[in-house]
Amino acid sequence: SAVPAALACSHAAALTAALSAATLTASLATVPSAYSQVEGPLLELLPEGQNPNGELDNWFNATSCLYQTVHQQPISDDCVLVPIEENPRWVRSRWVVARLLSGEVEAVHARMVEEGFAGLVLHPDLLFPGDRSRLQAALSALDPAPVTSTDGGEHIHIYRLGSASPAPSLPSEGGTA
């Protein structure tokens, strides 16, 4: 019958188009090498809300999905397009960033290890200097020597979580331990 042959051609054309799109996408962006140096799921801590229409947030989300997919380790969600406000990865990232900025490093470590994450990814060049400094200081308690790379067009730090508790934080200037 002519219908099954036409259907088979239609499926072949769709598959060819999908593979071509995947090849094009992979060739448009180089995944930073730091992603291949850590085994296991990673959670990216990305800036949010820097433009009122959300275009930048959507671009960060798409880039994150590309990196997470190409690094071929388990990821925290299936990267389907959902509003950033509801995306499980962004909800989790917001929680982590808020806790890190308030000094709750142990809570972050415990929850992320419990959820099976191997590391937290920071894109320092995308952050305001004050936020970058505070987040890097907090994350250094988790991993004082993060995996870093500057290839792929951006600077990446991956702070490995391991299963041990984070290092105790040092007292702030003028404070006590």
C-alpha angles and dihedrals in degrees: 000000000000095000097067091047091051090047091051090050090049092052092047091051092049092049092049091050092049093049091047090051091049091050091048092048092049091049093049095061132035113213110229111254093236088078091064093050097067125066116220141020119335129201117211120217104210131175115253140197098024093137127038098230096052097236093127091049089052091049090051089048093051093047090048091052091050092050093044093048096046094047085066098217125119112284133206096246139006095258095239112157109265126152111281089239090063102031108120092220093053093044089052092044091052090052092049095047093048091050094045092050090050093050098253095134094145091054090051092048094048095048096044093048090046089052091050101250119155097197151349119243120216124193097199096181090062095057133084109256095249094049091045092054094047094046094046091050092051094044091049087068086062096044120001091192107043123188107259138187137172098190123104091051100290145066114254132185119188114195109203116220104200115177100274121098116263121265114271112264119246119245115262120249110291091008132108130239 
